Amino acid sequence: MSEVPAIIDGGFKLFESHAILIYLACTNPGVADHWYPVDIFKRTKIHSILDWHHSNLRRGATGLVYNTILAPLYGLPSNPRAADEAKKILPKSLSILEDFWLQGPGQFLLGNSEPSIADISLVCEIMQLEFLSEKDYRRILSPYKKVLQWIKDTKNATAPYFDEIHMTLFNAQKGIREQMVTQSVSIPEGGSKSELYSEM
């Protein structure tokens, strides 16, 4: 189906990030239990986060970055309606992440003291906001103190692999931000970037 991400393990082919994370956690004996617990109650809680992620945080973050930054910069078709929808979904998703999923005594999702595959998936989703200008990035995320700390904790818990995996993003970030300064990146249906985030 020409989908990414995807893996081939022997003759087994698989795409979709959550499915890949689950497969890797289940087929590698050395993976610690906290990533994808054997306990069915803990495991289904992780699945509830992953399902929520697809319909909420992903729609907000990806919809915003693609339709307001990447598509205009690279001459790709953008969807103004999707951009407007993402503008509303993203802050709501970050609020739910802050006030619900990060409740509890631990520093990771579900109040756990160690990260799971859900932490990896959701933090990676938020990382694409690095493509926004530094000013807009701070404006969007600064109200969510627990989210910011959780991102740091997840990075530290997965070091040095986190930075290694995101090296392509970090390398692209500077170039994209420079293009945003030198090119006129219009926001769908008029307006400026400041107007885009004024409701957040």
XYZ file of C-alpha atoms in Angstrom:
200
model
C 0.000 0.000 0.000
C 3.075 2.270 -0.089
C 2.538 3.346 3.520
C 5.109 4.699 5.979
C 6.212 3.838 8.550
C 6.551 0.189 7.614
C 8.751 -2.763 8.530
C 9.704 -6.095 7.003
C 10.671 -8.792 9.493
C 11.634 -11.879 7.557
C 8.663 -12.413 5.285
C 6.299 -10.438 7.502
C 5.325 -6.963 6.316
C 3.574 -4.441 8.528
C 2.638 -0.768 8.408
C 0.988 1.685 10.854
C 3.103 3.005 13.707
C 1.039 1.653 16.599
C 0.870 -1.819 15.085
C 4.641 -1.770 14.561
C 5.315 -0.734 18.166
C 3.057 -3.504 19.478
C 4.655 -6.081 17.192
C 8.192 -5.132 18.207
C 7.322 -5.155 21.905
C 5.728 -8.607 21.629
C 8.313 -10.316 19.437
C 11.499 -9.205 21.186
C 12.009 -11.021 24.514
C 14.432 -8.398 25.801
C 11.855 -5.592 25.770
C 10.985 -4.519 29.314
C 7.392 -5.147 30.367
C 6.612 -1.481 31.040
C 6.713 -0.695 27.315
C 3.722 -2.969 26.610
C 2.640 -4.738 29.811
C 1.486 -8.337 29.928
C -1.181 -7.320 32.449
C -4.384 -7.026 30.394
C -5.713 -4.072 32.387
C -2.532 -2.046 31.917
C -2.330 -3.074 28.274
C -5.878 -2.019 27.435
C -5.251 1.357 29.071
C -2.362 1.834 26.672
C -4.634 0.896 23.777
C -7.161 3.492 24.902
C -4.472 6.180 24.659
C -3.337 4.965 21.232
C -6.912 4.994 19.919
C -7.491 8.478 21.355
C -4.243 9.634 19.760
C -5.399 8.852 16.212
C -8.645 10.809 16.502
C -7.362 13.762 18.484
C -3.711 14.700 18.923
C -2.682 13.387 15.507
C -5.460 15.244 13.703
C -4.518 18.450 15.470
C -0.737 18.336 15.130
C -0.467 16.816 11.662
C -3.350 18.836 10.258
C -1.834 22.085 11.479
C 1.762 21.458 10.417
C 0.934 20.040 7.008
C -1.731 22.525 5.948
C -0.128 25.711 7.278
C 3.608 25.026 6.933
C 4.670 22.090 4.780
C 2.085 22.284 2.007
C 2.515 26.027 1.328
C 6.318 25.804 1.459
C 6.569 22.906 -0.971
C 3.720 23.774 -3.309
C 1.524 20.896 -2.182
C -2.275 21.036 -1.998
C -3.538 22.186 1.386
C -6.969 21.938 2.956
C -8.160 25.173 4.611
C -11.010 23.381 6.350
C -8.629 20.799 7.800
C -6.322 23.607 8.953
C -9.181 25.353 10.757
C -10.271 22.089 12.323
C -6.716 21.311 13.444
C -6.434 24.761 15.009
C -9.330 23.840 17.302
C -8.423 20.201 17.911
C -4.792 20.731 18.921
C -5.307 22.875 22.054
C -8.189 20.649 23.160
C -5.975 17.588 22.758
C -3.110 19.183 24.667
C -5.509 20.105 27.473
C -6.770 16.520 27.715
C -3.193 15.286 27.701
C -2.297 17.731 30.474
C -5.357 17.232 32.680
C -6.307 13.598 32.083
C -3.657 11.339 30.576
C -0.854 12.829 32.696
C -2.723 12.521 35.973
C -1.187 10.363 38.667
C 1.971 10.028 40.725
C 4.366 9.069 37.917
C 5.806 11.343 35.248
C 4.526 9.336 32.277
C 1.110 8.674 30.735
C -1.474 7.055 33.021
C 0.601 8.197 35.986
C 3.170 5.472 35.362
C 6.706 5.725 36.677
C 8.118 4.226 33.460
C 7.243 4.979 29.823
C 5.191 2.805 27.490
C 4.831 2.654 23.720
C 2.049 5.229 24.135
C 4.521 7.766 25.521
C 6.787 7.256 22.517
C 3.950 7.575 20.029
C 2.401 10.727 21.475
C 5.681 12.532 22.107
C 6.761 11.842 18.530
C 3.482 13.358 17.333
C 4.161 16.553 19.255
C 7.733 16.699 17.968
C 6.532 17.704 14.505
C 5.459 21.033 16.018
C 9.189 21.810 15.940
C 8.580 22.777 12.304
C 6.615 25.825 13.462
C 8.401 29.067 14.178
C 9.993 29.177 17.611
C 7.530 31.871 18.640
C 4.480 29.834 17.615
C 5.918 26.674 19.143
C 6.273 28.411 22.505
C 2.847 30.006 22.236
C 1.144 26.682 21.644
C 2.974 24.559 24.214
C 3.932 26.965 27.009
C 0.521 26.780 28.767
C 0.955 23.023 29.231
C 3.639 22.657 31.897
C 3.069 18.960 32.558
C 3.181 18.195 28.843
C 6.504 20.000 28.466
C 7.991 18.158 31.444
C 6.661 14.836 30.138
C 8.335 15.449 26.770
C 11.648 16.029 28.563
C 11.173 12.943 30.740
C 10.401 10.764 27.720
C 13.443 12.087 25.868
C 15.638 11.329 28.876
C 14.141 7.864 29.346
C 14.889 6.937 25.738
C 18.274 8.656 25.380
C 20.351 8.487 23.265
C 17.938 6.861 20.818
C 15.355 9.643 20.888
C 17.691 12.229 19.364
C 19.077 9.655 16.947
C 15.616 8.820 15.611
C 14.656 12.490 15.326
C 17.887 13.617 13.665
C 16.160 13.986 10.286
C 13.547 16.242 11.870
C 16.181 18.330 13.651
C 18.178 18.716 10.439
C 15.088 19.751 8.483
C 13.854 22.128 11.163
C 16.436 24.843 10.554
C 15.913 24.838 6.802
C 12.136 24.972 7.104
C 12.239 27.835 9.589
C 14.590 29.744 7.286
C 12.218 29.179 4.361
C 9.319 30.449 6.465
C 11.212 33.713 6.949
C 12.270 34.166 3.322
C 9.071 32.934 1.661
C 5.527 34.142 2.002
C 3.689 31.260 3.654
C 0.013 32.125 3.501
C -2.498 30.741 5.938
C -5.526 29.145 4.219
C -8.544 31.445 3.897
C -6.411 34.502 4.616
C -4.873 35.716 7.829
C -1.443 35.513 9.358
C 0.283 33.033 11.604
C -0.490 35.198 14.607
C -4.179 35.089 13.694
C -3.967 31.348 13.216
C -3.013 30.841 16.844
C -4.917 33.740 18.373
C -7.765 31.443 19.421
C -5.484 28.925 21.115
